Amino acid sequence: ANWTRAAAMPKETKDIRSFLRMAYAKNAKYVKIKKCKNGVKFKLRLSRYLYTLAQDDPTKIKKIRQSLPPGTFTITIHTLSVLEMLPISLNICLAVVITFTESGSNLGLEKKDV
């Protein structure tokens, strides 16, 4: 029979140790680090699932970033709040900075849309 695989929903984890254990797995593809106004979301892409970990404690965020495997492809996304995106003249202005790093070094790929 022809079976189609349904898209799996992302799974949220609250345990830092299990998240880091999954980051060291062989099938870990990349980690997205999304910086928001109220904290940081770590999104770990494995071959089958996407796992997310949300943190708002700056010391834990720093320790998690340092504990990520050195060979993991990391994408850092900085977002601005809606009020910061709207200038006084009410023209819509979007500023997003995306930084790609691999093996702890910056590859120099930065995108800035202003």
PDB file of C-alpha atoms in Angstrom, residues 19-103:
ATOM      1  CA  PHE A  19      17.809  18.517  25.134  1.00  0.00           C
ATOM      2  CA  LEU A  20      21.626  18.593  25.204  1.00  0.00           C
ATOM      3  CA  ARG A  21      21.763  14.794  24.989  1.00  0.00           C
ATOM      4  CA  MET A  22      19.658  14.980  21.814  1.00  0.00           C
ATOM      5  CA  ALA A  23      21.932  17.750  20.455  1.00  0.00           C
ATOM      6  CA  TYR A  24      24.879  15.332  20.655  1.00  0.00           C
ATOM      7  CA  ALA A  25      22.989  12.657  18.689  1.00  0.00           C
ATOM      8  CA  LYS A  26      24.301  11.677  15.256  1.00  0.00           C
ATOM      9  CA  ASN A  27      21.076  12.664  13.523  1.00  0.00           C
ATOM     10  CA  ALA A  28      21.118  16.266  14.862  1.00  0.00           C
ATOM     11  CA  LYS A  29      21.114  18.590  11.848  1.00  0.00           C
ATOM     12  CA  TYR A  30      21.094  22.124  13.246  1.00  0.00           C
ATOM     13  CA  VAL A  31      20.107  24.325  16.169  1.00  0.00           C
ATOM     14  CA  LYS A  32      18.146  27.546  15.726  1.00  0.00           C
ATOM     15  CA  ILE A  33      18.510  30.058  18.535  1.00  0.00           C
ATOM     16  CA  LYS A  34      15.661  32.562  18.409  1.00  0.00           C
ATOM     17  CA  LYS A  35      16.069  35.570  20.670  1.00  0.00           C
ATOM     18  CA  CYS A  36      12.750  37.097  21.687  1.00  0.00           C
ATOM     19  CA  LYS A  37      11.776  39.881  24.041  1.00  0.00           C
ATOM     20  CA  ASN A  38      11.013  37.537  26.931  1.00  0.00           C
ATOM     21  CA  GLY A  39      13.776  34.956  26.479  1.00  0.00           C
ATOM     22  CA  VAL A  40      15.368  32.554  24.038  1.00  0.00           C
ATOM     23  CA  LYS A  41      14.005  29.531  22.192  1.00  0.00           C
ATOM     24  CA  PHE A  42      16.380  26.762  21.183  1.00  0.00           C
ATOM     25  CA  LYS A  43      15.047  24.736  18.248  1.00  0.00           C
ATOM     26  CA  LEU A  44      16.913  21.481  17.625  1.00  0.00           C
ATOM     27  CA  ARG A  45      16.270  19.741  14.308  1.00  0.00           C
ATOM     28  CA  LEU A  46      16.770  16.005  14.324  1.00  0.00           C
ATOM     29  CA  SER A  47      16.112  13.790  11.320  1.00  0.00           C
ATOM     30  CA  ARG A  48      12.588  13.013  12.455  1.00  0.00           C
ATOM     31  CA  TYR A  49      11.421  15.659  14.941  1.00  0.00           C
ATOM     32  CA  LEU A  50      11.952  19.296  15.856  1.00  0.00           C
ATOM     33  CA  TYR A  51      12.526  19.790  19.586  1.00  0.00           C
ATOM     34  CA  THR A  52      12.159  23.172  21.286  1.00  0.00           C
ATOM     35  CA  LEU A  53      13.453  24.427  24.610  1.00  0.00           C
ATOM     36  CA  ALA A  54      12.406  27.850  25.922  1.00  0.00           C
ATOM     37  CA  GLN A  55      14.477  29.653  28.557  1.00  0.00           C
ATOM     38  CA  ASP A  56      14.313  33.104  30.111  1.00  0.00           C
ATOM     39  CA  ASP A  57      17.171  32.849  32.639  1.00  0.00           C
ATOM     40  CA  PRO A  58      20.304  34.523  31.152  1.00  0.00           C
ATOM     41  CA  THR A  59      22.757  32.307  33.065  1.00  0.00           C
ATOM     42  CA  LYS A  60      21.054  29.110  31.851  1.00  0.00           C
ATOM     43  CA  ILE A  61      20.930  30.467  28.292  1.00  0.00           C
ATOM     44  CA  LYS A  62      24.673  31.123  28.354  1.00  0.00           C
ATOM     45  CA  LYS A  63      25.409  27.643  29.747  1.00  0.00           C
ATOM     46  CA  ILE A  64      23.207  25.951  27.134  1.00  0.00           C
ATOM     47  CA  ARG A  65      24.941  27.847  24.298  1.00  0.00           C
ATOM     48  CA  GLN A  66      28.343  26.831  25.656  1.00  0.00           C
ATOM     49  CA  SER A  67      27.224  23.205  26.062  1.00  0.00           C
ATOM     50  CA  LEU A  68      26.064  22.761  22.460  1.00  0.00           C
ATOM     51  CA  PRO A  69      28.254  20.387  20.434  1.00  0.00           C
ATOM     52  CA  PRO A  70      31.091  22.211  18.648  1.00  0.00           C
ATOM     53  CA  GLY A  71      30.327  20.718  15.209  1.00  0.00           C
ATOM     54  CA  THR A  72      26.625  21.620  15.219  1.00  0.00           C
ATOM     55  CA  PHE A  73      25.386  24.076  12.592  1.00  0.00           C
ATOM     56  CA  THR A  74      23.874  26.964  14.570  1.00  0.00           C
ATOM     57  CA  ILE A  75      21.509  29.657  13.283  1.00  0.00           C
ATOM     58  CA  THR A  76      20.944  32.680  15.547  1.00  0.00           C
ATOM     59  CA  ILE A  77      17.877  34.821  14.852  1.00  0.00           C
ATOM     60  CA  HIS A  78      17.479  38.227  16.506  1.00  0.00           C
ATOM     61  CA  THR A  79      13.980  39.697  16.362  1.00  0.00           C
ATOM     62  CA  LEU A  80      12.676  43.079  17.381  1.00  0.00           C
ATOM     63  CA  SER A  81       9.405  43.785  19.093  1.00  0.00           C
ATOM     64  CA  VAL A  82       6.564  45.350  17.119  1.00  0.00           C
ATOM     65  CA  LEU A  83       7.018  48.733  18.794  1.00  0.00           C
ATOM     66  CA  GLU A  84      10.713  48.825  17.903  1.00  0.00           C
ATOM     67  CA  MET A  85       9.931  47.997  14.285  1.00  0.00           C
ATOM     68  CA  LEU A  86       7.579  50.963  13.827  1.00  0.00           C
ATOM     69  CA  PRO A  87       9.363  54.303  13.501  1.00  0.00           C
ATOM     70  CA  ILE A  88       7.651  57.532  14.487  1.00  0.00           C
ATOM     71  CA  SER A  89       6.501  58.217  10.911  1.00  0.00           C
ATOM     72  CA  LEU A  90       4.632  54.852  11.076  1.00  0.00           C
ATOM     73  CA  ASN A  91       6.508  53.438   8.100  1.00  0.00           C
ATOM     74  CA  ILE A  92       6.908  49.716   8.577  1.00  0.00           C
ATOM     75  CA  CYS A  93      10.554  48.844   9.043  1.00  0.00           C
ATOM     76  CA  LEU A  94      11.766  45.285   9.614  1.00  0.00           C
ATOM     77  CA  ALA A  95      15.219  44.518  10.919  1.00  0.00           C
ATOM     78  CA  VAL A  96      16.263  40.903  11.287  1.00  0.00           C
ATOM     79  CA  VAL A  97      19.836  39.770  11.797  1.00  0.00           C
ATOM     80  CA  ILE A  98      20.604  36.136  11.067  1.00  0.00           C
ATOM     81  CA  THR A  99      24.018  34.726  11.922  1.00  0.00           C
ATOM     82  CA  PHE A 100      25.180  31.290  10.789  1.00  0.00           C
ATOM     83  CA  THR A 101      27.934  29.570  12.739  1.00  0.00           C
ATOM     84  CA  GLU A 102      29.488  26.137  12.432  1.00  0.00           C
ATOM     85  CA  SER A 103      32.152  24.561  14.629  1.00  0.00           C
TER      86      SER A 103
END
